[in-house]
CSV table of C-alpha atoms and ligand atoms in Angstrom, one decimal:
chain,number,residue,atom,x,y,z
A,6,UNK,CA,38.3,10.0,88.7
A,7,UNK,CA,40.9,11.5,86.5
A,8,UNK,CA,40.7,11.4,82.7
A,9,UNK,CA,44.5,11.3,82.3
A,10,UNK,CA,46.4,8.3,83.4
A,11,UNK,CA,49.2,9.7,85.4
A,12,UNK,CA,51.9,7.5,86.8
A,13,UNK,CA,55.2,9.2,87.7
A,14,UNK,CA,54.9,12.9,88.4
A,15,UNK,CA,58.0,15.2,88.5
A,16,UNK,CA,57.1,18.2,90.7
A,17,UNK,CA,59.7,20.9,90.5
A,18,UNK,CA,60.2,23.4,93.3
A,19,UNK,CA,58.3,21.1,95.7
A,20,UNK,CA,60.3,22.4,98.7
A,21,UNK,CA,59.0,26.0,98.2
A,22,UNK,CA,55.8,27.6,99.4
A,23,UNK,CA,53.2,26.5,96.8
A,24,UNK,CA,55.0,23.3,95.8
A,25,UNK,CA,55.3,21.9,99.3
A,26,UNK,CA,51.7,22.8,100.0
A,27,UNK,CA,50.8,20.9,96.8
A,28,UNK,CA,52.7,17.8,97.8
A,29,UNK,CA,51.2,17.9,101.3
A,30,UNK,CA,47.7,18.3,99.8
A,31,UNK,CA,48.2,15.4,97.4
A,32,UNK,CA,49.2,13.1,100.3
A,33,UNK,CA,46.5,14.4,102.7
A,34,UNK,CA,49.0,16.2,105.0
A,35,UNK,CA,47.6,19.7,104.7
A,36,UNK,CA,45.8,21.8,107.3
A,37,UNK,CA,42.4,21.2,105.7
A,38,UNK,CA,42.9,17.4,105.4
A,39,UNK,CA,41.9,17.2,101.8
A,40,UNK,CA,43.4,14.1,100.1
A,41,UNK,CA,43.7,14.8,96.4
A,42,UNK,CA,45.4,11.5,95.5
A,43,UNK,CA,43.0,9.3,97.3
A,44,UNK,CA,40.0,11.3,95.9
A,45,UNK,CA,41.2,11.1,92.3
A,46,UNK,CA,42.3,7.5,92.4
A,47,UNK,CA,46.0,8.3,91.6
A,48,UNK,CA,48.3,5.5,92.7
A,49,UNK,CA,51.6,6.6,91.2
A,50,UNK,CA,54.7,8.4,92.5
A,51,UNK,CA,55.9,11.9,93.1
A,52,UNK,CA,59.5,12.9,92.5
A,53,UNK,CA,60.3,16.3,94.0
A,54,UNK,CA,63.2,18.1,92.2
A,55,UNK,CA,64.4,21.2,94.1
A,56,UNK,CA,67.9,22.6,94.5
A,57,UNK,CA,67.0,24.2,97.8
A,58,UNK,CA,67.7,27.9,97.2
A,59,UNK,CA,67.1,30.2,100.2
A,60,UNK,CA,63.3,29.6,99.5
A,61,UNK,CA,63.4,25.8,99.6
A,62,UNK,CA,62.8,24.1,102.9
A,63,UNK,CA,62.5,20.4,103.4
A,64,UNK,CA,61.0,20.9,106.9
A,65,UNK,CA,57.7,21.7,105.0
A,66,UNK,CA,57.6,18.1,103.9
A,67,UNK,CA,58.7,16.2,107.0
A,68,UNK,CA,55.4,14.3,107.4
A,69,UNK,CA,55.3,13.2,103.8
A,70,UNK,CA,58.9,12.1,103.9
A,71,UNK,CA,58.3,10.1,107.0
A,72,UNK,CA,55.2,8.3,105.8
A,73,UNK,CA,55.8,8.1,102.0
A,74,UNK,CA,59.5,8.7,101.5
A,75,UNK,CA,61.2,6.0,99.4
A,76,UNK,CA,57.7,4.5,98.7
A,77,UNK,CA,55.6,6.9,96.7
A,78,UNK,CA,57.6,10.1,97.4
A,79,UNK,CA,61.2,10.8,96.3
A,80,UNK,CA,63.3,13.9,96.8
A,81,UNK,CA,66.2,14.9,94.4
A,82,UNK,CA,68.3,17.9,95.2
A,83,UNK,CA,68.9,19.0,91.6
A,84,UNK,CA,69.0,22.3,89.8
A,85,UNK,CA,66.5,22.4,86.9
A,86,UNK,CA,69.1,24.0,84.7
A,87,UNK,CA,71.3,20.9,85.0
A,88,UNK,CA,70.3,19.1,81.9
A,89,UNK,CA,72.3,15.9,82.5
A,90,UNK,CA,70.7,15.5,86.0
A,91,UNK,CA,67.2,16.2,84.6
A,92,UNK,CA,67.7,13.6,81.9
A,93,UNK,CA,68.8,11.1,84.6
A,94,UNK,CA,65.6,11.8,86.6
A,95,UNK,CA,63.3,11.4,83.6
A,96,UNK,CA,64.9,8.0,82.9
A,97,UNK,CA,65.3,6.8,86.4
A,98,UNK,CA,61.7,7.4,87.4
A,99,UNK,CA,60.2,7.1,83.9
A,100,UNK,CA,58.5,10.5,84.3
A,101,UNK,CA,55.2,10.9,82.3
A,102,UNK,CA,54.0,14.2,83.9
A,103,UNK,CA,55.8,17.4,84.9
A,104,UNK,CA,54.2,19.9,87.3
A,105,UNK,CA,56.6,22.8,87.2
A,106,UNK,CA,56.6,25.2,90.2
A,107,UNK,CA,60.3,25.9,90.6
A,108,UNK,CA,61.2,29.5,90.1
A,109,UNK,CA,62.8,32.6,91.6
A,110,UNK,CA,59.5,34.1,92.8
A,111,UNK,CA,60.1,37.4,94.7
A,112,UNK,CA,59.6,40.6,92.7
A,113,UNK,CA,61.9,42.7,95.0
A,114,UNK,CA,64.8,40.2,94.6
A,115,UNK,CA,64.3,40.3,90.8
A,116,UNK,CA,64.8,44.1,91.0
A,117,UNK,CA,68.0,43.8,93.1
A,118,UNK,CA,69.4,40.8,91.1
A,119,UNK,CA,67.6,39.8,87.9
A,120,UNK,CA,70.2,37.3,86.6
A,121,UNK,CA,69.0,34.4,88.8
A,122,UNK,CA,65.5,35.0,87.5
A,123,UNK,CA,66.5,34.7,83.9
A,124,UNK,CA,68.6,31.6,84.7
A,125,UNK,CA,66.0,29.6,86.6
A,126,UNK,CA,62.8,30.9,85.2
A,127,UNK,CA,63.8,31.0,81.5
A,128,UNK,CA,66.7,28.6,81.1
A,129,UNK,CA,65.4,26.2,83.8
A,130,UNK,CA,62.0,26.0,82.1
A,131,UNK,CA,63.7,25.6,78.7
A,132,UNK,CA,65.8,22.7,80.0
A,133,UNK,CA,62.8,20.9,81.5
A,134,UNK,CA,60.8,21.4,78.3
A,135,UNK,CA,63.5,20.2,76.1
A,136,UNK,CA,64.3,17.1,78.1
A,137,UNK,CA,60.6,16.3,78.2
A,138,UNK,CA,60.3,16.7,74.4
A,139,UNK,CA,63.3,14.4,73.8
A,140,UNK,CA,62.6,11.8,76.5
A,141,UNK,CA,58.9,11.6,75.4
A,142,UNK,CA,59.9,11.6,71.8
A,143,UNK,CA,57.1,13.9,70.8
A,144,UNK,CA,56.8,15.9,67.6
A,145,UNK,CA,54.1,17.1,65.2
A,146,UNK,CA,54.6,13.7,63.4
A,147,UNK,CA,54.5,11.8,66.7
A,148,UNK,CA,51.9,13.4,68.9
A,149,UNK,CA,51.1,11.8,72.3
A,150,UNK,CA,48.3,12.1,74.8
A,151,UNK,CA,49.7,10.0,77.6
A,152,UNK,CA,52.2,12.6,78.9
A,153,UNK,CA,51.8,16.1,80.1
A,154,UNK,CA,53.9,19.2,81.1
A,155,UNK,CA,52.0,21.6,83.3
A,156,UNK,CA,53.6,25.0,83.8
A,157,UNK,CA,52.7,27.2,86.9
A,158,UNK,CA,52.7,30.9,86.2
A,159,UNK,CA,51.5,34.2,87.5
A,160,UNK,CA,48.9,36.9,86.7
A,161,UNK,CA,51.9,39.4,86.7
A,162,UNK,CA,52.6,38.4,83.1
A,163,UNK,CA,49.5,40.5,82.1
A,164,UNK,CA,51.0,43.7,83.6
A,165,UNK,CA,49.0,46.2,85.6
A,166,UNK,CA,45.3,47.0,85.7
A,167,UNK,CA,43.6,50.4,86.2
A,168,UNK,CA,40.7,50.8,88.6
A,169,UNK,CA,38.4,48.5,86.6
A,170,UNK,CA,38.7,45.4,84.4
A,171,UNK,CA,40.1,41.9,84.8
A,172,UNK,CA,42.8,39.7,83.3
A,173,UNK,CA,41.4,37.0,81.1
A,174,UNK,CA,43.3,34.2,79.3
A,175,UNK,CA,43.4,36.3,76.2
A,176,UNK,CA,44.7,39.5,77.8
A,177,UNK,CA,48.0,40.4,76.0
A,178,UNK,CA,51.2,39.9,78.0
A,179,UNK,CA,52.7,43.2,79.4
A,180,UNK,CA,55.2,42.2,82.1
A,181,UNK,CA,56.9,45.1,84.0
A,182,UNK,CA,59.4,43.6,86.4
A,183,UNK,CA,62.4,41.3,85.8
A,184,UNK,CA,60.4,38.6,87.7
A,185,UNK,CA,57.2,38.9,85.6
A,186,UNK,CA,59.1,39.2,82.3
A,187,UNK,CA,61.1,36.0,83.1
A,188,UNK,CA,57.8,34.2,83.9
A,189,UNK,CA,56.3,35.6,80.7
A,190,UNK,CA,59.3,34.3,78.7
A,191,UNK,CA,58.8,30.9,80.3
A,192,UNK,CA,55.1,30.9,79.4
A,193,UNK,CA,56.0,31.8,75.8
A,194,UNK,CA,58.5,28.9,75.6
A,195,UNK,CA,55.8,26.5,77.0
A,196,UNK,CA,53.3,27.6,74.2
A,197,UNK,CA,56.1,27.4,71.6
A,198,UNK,CA,56.9,23.8,72.6
A,199,UNK,CA,53.2,23.0,72.2
A,200,UNK,CA,52.8,24.6,68.7
A,201,UNK,CA,56.3,23.6,67.3
A,202,UNK,CA,56.9,20.2,68.8
A,203,UNK,CA,53.4,19.0,69.9
A,204,UNK,CA,54.6,18.8,73.5
A,205,UNK,CA,51.3,18.2,75.5
A,206,UNK,CA,51.2,21.2,77.8
A,207,UNK,CA,48.8,23.0,80.1
A,208,UNK,CA,49.5,26.4,81.7
A,209,UNK,CA,48.0,28.3,84.7
A,210,UNK,CA,48.3,31.9,85.8
A,211,UNK,CA,47.4,32.6,89.4
A,212,UNK,CA,47.0,35.6,91.6
A,213,UNK,CA,48.7,36.1,95.1
A,214,UNK,CA,48.7,33.0,97.2
A,215,UNK,CA,48.6,33.0,101.0
A,216,UNK,CA,48.8,30.2,103.6
A,217,UNK,CA,51.3,28.2,105.6
A,218,UNK,CA,55.0,27.8,104.6
A,219,UNK,CA,55.3,31.1,102.7
A,220,UNK,CA,58.7,32.6,103.0
A,221,UNK,CA,58.5,35.7,105.3
A,222,UNK,CA,59.8,38.1,102.7
A,223,UNK,CA,56.3,38.2,101.1
A,224,UNK,CA,53.7,40.6,102.4
A,225,UNK,CA,51.5,38.5,104.7
A,226,UNK,CA,54.1,36.3,106.6
A,227,UNK,CA,56.4,39.3,106.8
A,228,UNK,CA,53.7,41.5,108.5
A,229,UNK,CA,52.6,38.7,110.8
A,230,UNK,CA,56.1,37.9,112.0
A,231,UNK,CA,57.0,41.6,112.3
A,232,UNK,CA,53.9,42.2,114.5
A,233,UNK,CA,54.9,39.3,116.6
A,234,UNK,CA,58.4,40.6,117.0
A,235,UNK,CA,57.4,44.3,117.5
A,236,UNK,CA,59.2,45.4,114.3
A,237,UNK,CA,58.2,48.1,111.9
A,238,UNK,CA,55.6,47.2,109.2
A,239,UNK,CA,57.1,48.5,105.9
A,240,UNK,CA,54.4,49.6,103.4
A,241,UNK,CA,55.5,50.5,99.9
A,242,UNK,CA,54.4,54.0,99.0
A,243,UNK,CA,50.9,54.8,100.1
A,244,UNK,CA,49.8,51.2,100.2
A,245,UNK,CA,47.1,51.8,97.6
A,246,UNK,CA,48.2,48.9,95.3
A,247,UNK,CA,45.7,46.1,94.9
A,248,UNK,CA,46.3,42.4,94.9
A,249,UNK,CA,43.8,39.5,94.6
A,250,UNK,CA,44.4,36.9,97.3
A,251,UNK,CA,43.7,33.1,97.1
A,252,UNK,CA,44.3,30.4,99.7
A,253,UNK,CA,47.2,28.2,98.5
A,254,UNK,CA,45.2,25.0,98.6
A,255,UNK,CA,42.5,26.5,96.4
A,256,UNK,CA,45.2,27.2,93.8
A,257,UNK,CA,46.7,23.7,94.2
A,258,UNK,CA,43.3,22.0,93.8
A,259,UNK,CA,42.9,24.0,90.5
A,260,UNK,CA,46.4,22.8,89.4
A,261,UNK,CA,45.4,19.2,90.2
A,262,UNK,CA,42.1,19.5,88.3
A,263,UNK,CA,43.9,21.0,85.2
A,264,UNK,CA,46.6,18.2,85.3
A,265,UNK,CA,43.9,15.6,85.4
A,266,UNK,CA,41.2,17.1,83.2
A,267,UNK,CA,42.5,20.3,81.5
A,268,UNK,CA,42.5,20.5,77.8
A,269,UNK,CA,46.0,20.1,76.2
A,270,UNK,CA,47.4,23.3,74.8
A,271,UNK,CA,45.1,25.5,77.0
A,272,UNK,CA,45.9,28.1,79.6
A,273,UNK,CA,43.7,28.7,82.7
A,274,UNK,CA,43.5,31.7,85.0
A,275,UNK,CA,43.1,31.0,88.7
A,276,UNK,CA,42.0,33.8,91.0
A,277,UNK,CA,40.6,34.5,94.5
A,278,UNK,CA,38.0,37.1,93.4
A,279,UNK,CA,39.2,38.8,96.6
A,280,UNK,CA,40.8,42.2,96.0
A,281,UNK,CA,42.5,44.1,98.8
A,282,UNK,CA,44.3,47.4,98.9
A,283,UNK,CA,47.6,46.6,100.7
A,284,UNK,CA,47.0,49.1,103.5
A,285,UNK,CA,43.5,47.8,104.1
A,286,UNK,CA,44.8,44.3,104.2
A,287,UNK,CA,47.4,45.3,106.7
A,288,UNK,CA,44.8,46.8,109.0
A,289,UNK,CA,43.0,43.5,108.9
A,290,UNK,CA,46.2,41.5,109.6
A,291,UNK,CA,47.0,43.9,112.5
A,292,UNK,CA,43.6,43.3,114.0
A,293,UNK,CA,43.9,39.5,113.8
A,294,UNK,CA,47.5,39.2,114.8
A,295,UNK,CA,47.4,41.7,117.7
A,296,UNK,CA,44.4,39.8,119.2
A,297,UNK,CA,46.4,36.5,119.0
A,298,UNK,CA,49.6,37.9,120.6
A,299,UNK,CA,47.8,40.0,123.2
A,300,UNK,CA,49.0,43.4,121.8
A,301,UNK,CA,46.9,46.5,121.4
A,302,UNK,CA,46.0,46.9,117.7
A,303,UNK,CA,46.1,50.7,118.1
A,304,UNK,CA,49.7,50.5,119.3
A,305,UNK,CA,50.7,48.1,116.5
A,306,UNK,CA,49.1,50.5,113.9
A,307,UNK,CA,51.8,53.0,115.0
A,308,UNK,CA,54.5,50.7,113.8
A,309,UNK,CA,53.4,51.1,110.1
A,310,UNK,CA,56.1,52.9,108.1
A,311,UNK,CA,55.6,54.1,104.6
A,312,UNK,CA,58.9,53.3,102.8
A,313,UNK,CA,60.2,54.0,99.3
A,314,UNK,CA,57.9,52.5,96.7
A,315,UNK,CA,58.9,49.4,94.7
A,316,UNK,CA,60.1,50.6,91.3
A,317,UNK,CA,57.6,49.9,88.6
A,318,UNK,CA,55.1,48.8,91.2
A,319,UNK,CA,52.1,47.3,89.4
A,320,UNK,CA,48.9,49.1,90.6
A,321,UNK,CA,46.3,46.3,90.5
A,322,UNK,CA,45.9,42.7,89.7
A,323,UNK,CA,42.5,41.0,89.3
A,324,UNK,CA,41.7,37.7,87.6
A,325,UNK,CA,38.7,36.6,85.7
A,326,UNK,CA,38.6,32.8,86.4
A,327,UNK,CA,35.3,32.1,84.5
A,328,UNK,CA,37.0,29.6,82.2
A,329,UNK,CA,38.3,27.2,84.8
A,330,UNK,CA,35.0,27.4,86.7
A,331,UNK,CA,32.9,26.6,83.6
A,332,UNK,CA,35.2,24.1,81.9
A,333,UNK,CA,36.5,22.2,84.9
A,334,UNK,CA,34.0,22.9,87.6
A,335,UNK,CA,36.7,24.3,89.9
A,336,UNK,CA,35.5,26.4,92.9
A,337,UNK,CA,37.4,27.9,95.8
A,338,UNK,CA,36.6,26.3,99.1
A,339,UNK,CA,38.3,28.7,101.6
A,340,UNK,CA,36.7,31.9,102.6
A,341,UNK,CA,39.1,34.8,103.1
A,342,UNK,CA,38.0,35.3,106.7
A,343,UNK,CA,38.7,31.7,107.6
A,344,UNK,CA,41.9,31.4,105.5
A,345,UNK,CA,43.5,34.5,106.8
A,346,UNK,CA,42.7,33.7,110.4
A,347,UNK,CA,44.1,30.1,110.0
A,348,UNK,CA,47.2,31.6,108.3
A,349,UNK,CA,47.8,34.1,111.1
A,350,UNK,CA,47.5,31.3,113.7
A,351,UNK,CA,49.7,29.0,111.7
A,352,UNK,CA,52.7,31.4,111.7
A,353,UNK,CA,52.2,32.2,115.4
A,354,UNK,CA,52.0,28.5,116.3
A,355,UNK,CA,55.1,27.5,114.3
A,356,UNK,CA,57.8,29.8,115.8
A,357,UNK,CA,60.5,27.2,115.1
A,358,UNK,CA,59.8,27.3,111.4
A,359,UNK,CA,59.6,31.1,111.3
A,360,UNK,CA,62.7,31.7,113.6
A,361,UNK,CA,64.8,29.2,111.7
A,362,UNK,CA,64.3,31.2,108.5
A,363,UNK,CA,64.6,34.6,110.1
A,364,UNK,CA,67.9,33.7,111.8
A,365,UNK,CA,69.8,32.5,108.8
A,366,UNK,CA,71.0,33.7,105.4
A,367,UNK,CA,67.8,35.8,105.0
A,368,UNK,CA,68.6,38.0,108.0
A,369,UNK,CA,72.0,38.8,106.4
A,370,UNK,CA,70.4,39.5,103.1
A,371,UNK,CA,67.9,41.9,104.6
A,372,UNK,CA,70.7,43.7,106.4
A,373,UNK,CA,72.8,44.0,103.2
A,374,UNK,CA,70.0,45.3,101.0
A,375,UNK,CA,67.6,47.4,103.2
A,376,UNK,CA,68.1,50.1,105.7
A,377,UNK,CA,64.4,50.8,106.3
A,378,UNK,CA,63.4,47.6,108.0
B,403,NAD,P1,59.1,29.9,96.3
B,403,NAD,O1,60.1,30.9,96.1
B,403,NAD,O2,58.5,29.8,97.7
B,403,NAD,O3,59.6,28.4,96.0
B,403,NAD,C1,60.4,28.2,94.8
B,403,NAD,C2,61.1,26.8,95.0
B,403,NAD,O4,61.8,26.6,93.7
B,403,NAD,C3,62.0,26.7,96.1
B,403,NAD,O5,61.9,25.5,96.8
B,403,NAD,C4,63.4,26.8,95.4
B,403,NAD,O6,64.4,26.1,96.2
B,403,NAD,C5,63.1,26.1,94.1
B,403,NAD,N1,64.0,26.5,93.0
B,403,NAD,C6,64.4,27.8,92.7
B,403,NAD,N2,65.3,27.7,91.7
B,403,NAD,C7,65.5,26.4,91.4
B,403,NAD,C8,66.3,25.8,90.5
B,403,NAD,N3,67.2,26.4,89.6
B,403,NAD,N4,66.3,24.4,90.4
B,403,NAD,C9,65.5,23.7,91.3
B,403,NAD,N5,64.7,24.3,92.2
B,403,NAD,C10,64.7,25.7,92.3
B,403,NAD,O7,57.9,30.1,95.2
B,403,NAD,P2,56.4,29.9,95.3
B,403,NAD,O8,55.8,31.2,95.9
B,403,NAD,O9,56.1,28.6,95.9
B,403,NAD,O10,56.0,29.9,93.8
B,403,NAD,C11,56.0,28.7,93.1
B,403,NAD,C12,55.5,28.9,91.6
B,403,NAD,O11,54.3,29.6,91.6
B,403,NAD,C13,56.5,29.9,90.9
B,403,NAD,O12,56.6,29.4,89.6
B,403,NAD,C14,55.8,31.2,90.9
B,403,NAD,O13,56.1,32.0,89.8
B,403,NAD,C15,54.3,30.8,90.8
B,403,NAD,N6,53.3,31.7,91.5
B,403,NAD,C16,53.5,32.1,92.7
B,403,NAD,C17,52.5,32.9,93.3
B,403,NAD,C18,52.6,33.4,94.7
B,403,NAD,O14,51.7,34.1,95.2
B,403,NAD,N7,53.6,32.9,95.5
B,403,NAD,C19,51.3,33.2,92.6
B,403,NAD,C20,51.3,32.8,91.2
B,403,NAD,C21,52.2,32.0,90.7
B,404,DAU,O1,50.4,38.0,91.7
B,404,DAU,C1,51.1,36.8,91.8
B,404,DAU,C2,52.5,37.1,92.4
B,404,DAU,O2,52.2,37.4,93.8
B,404,DAU,C3,53.4,36.0,92.3
B,404,DAU,O3,53.7,35.7,91.0
B,404,DAU,C4,54.7,36.3,93.1
B,404,DAU,O4,55.6,35.1,93.0
B,404,DAU,C5,54.4,36.6,94.5
B,404,DAU,O5,55.6,37.0,95.2
B,404,DAU,C6,53.4,37.7,94.6
B,404,DAU,O6,54.0,39.0,94.1
B,404,DAU,P1,53.7,40.4,94.8
B,404,DAU,O7,54.8,41.3,94.4
B,404,DAU,O8,52.3,40.8,94.6
B,404,DAU,O9,53.8,39.9,96.3
B,404,DAU,P2,54.5,40.6,97.6
B,404,DAU,O10,54.1,39.8,98.8
B,404,DAU,O11,56.0,40.8,97.4
B,404,DAU,O12,53.8,42.0,97.7
B,404,DAU,C7,52.4,42.1,97.8
B,404,DAU,C8,52.1,43.6,97.8
B,404,DAU,O13,52.5,44.2,99.0
B,404,DAU,C9,52.8,44.4,96.7
B,404,DAU,O14,51.9,45.4,96.2
B,404,DAU,C10,54.0,45.0,97.3
B,404,DAU,C11,53.5,45.2,98.8
B,404,DAU,N1,54.5,45.1,99.8
B,404,DAU,C12,55.3,44.0,99.8
B,404,DAU,C13,56.3,43.8,100.8
B,404,DAU,C14,57.1,42.6,100.8
B,404,DAU,C15,54.7,46.1,100.8
B,404,DAU,O15,54.0,47.1,100.8
B,404,DAU,N2,55.6,45.9,101.7
B,404,DAU,C16,56.4,44.8,101.8
B,404,DAU,O16,57.3,44.8,102.7
């Protein structure tokens, strides 16, 4: 049972990869069948605010919409930078909890066009914080413990690690890309609203997520769909950069635990304790995907192309998640073997979802911006 009494939760970015997995998980519609709501005794409502950028896709939530739409689940196509609309939503649904996923999330796009990242990640987060502060009427003179703003962030705010060491909650911020610096700015605003206005907040910084519904511009779904389609597999530089991978539902369970039981004003690191060099991970994905689609792994290996490296490419991310384990008893449930195999199968058995994305605006964007894929 939860220690916070949540009633009406505003989830931002709920049509994106992690946000839609979060809503599916809450309502028991995810691949693993976990039912966070039922298990935690939550009986309130979810309001999903998403302006449906290229990354937002309501197909991800079709089952939730069908079963709970208009009853416990409500969708609002609204931009988080639109203050008047955000104020209306707080009032109309009497929001007491915000779980803020909405963001521009792709590092490569932030290098090609940083403005959208500053707008959504900085101004959008500011708008939500400020509407929450005013609607909830909180201040140092009027503190409250019956409302909460949870901000979802990334390990990229900590910068780049060398061969050893881990990011902890006290690692100084050192963002390198327009994406990570916009997320760092949003984290700072969140902490500022806590210290200055007593806005009850929690914050989480997570490593690379993988799982169903991830937009195929990100490494894993991109490689799986390119293997399926016989396309080249673009590896940035030598492929020696290291990322720490976590199954999306393990991340979302951590978020749900923080929202229910996390300490107000605290930040929590969430990680997979599962580091992979990009090139080694790609070999693994080739092995799994080739077997599923009846291709020879040796032939698919030949389609790897080493392309121009990402500017400012962070060498290594790795998270120390001792705090959330110790304080909230959070544990990962998915092994990487199982999660990766499920994920490969998911993309291959959902061709309509993948093809729909690959055929539209995304295809034009790729053609406009890249000549090497
Ligand atoms: P995503 O790009 O798949 O989804 C983002 C969602 O936000 C989309 O549905 C989009 O339509 C919506 N959105 C964007 N701008 C908006 C705006 N101005 N108003 C309303 N909605 C808007 O992103 P994701 O990978 O699901 O990431 C979700 C959050 O988790 C982000 O805050 C990201 O920084 C963070 N995060 C992601 C990862 C990862 O591996 N993907 C890891 C750690 C943290
Ligand atoms: O660490 C958390 C972050 O993980 C999140 O905050 C971001 O929202 C999310 O996009 C992700 O960022 P990355 O840049 O790590 O993810 P991406 O999938 O873009 O790239 C993973 C690694 O693979 C990275 O080292 C770059 C490399 N890469 C990526 C692509 C798309 C390639 O070599 N080739 C590619 O085509």
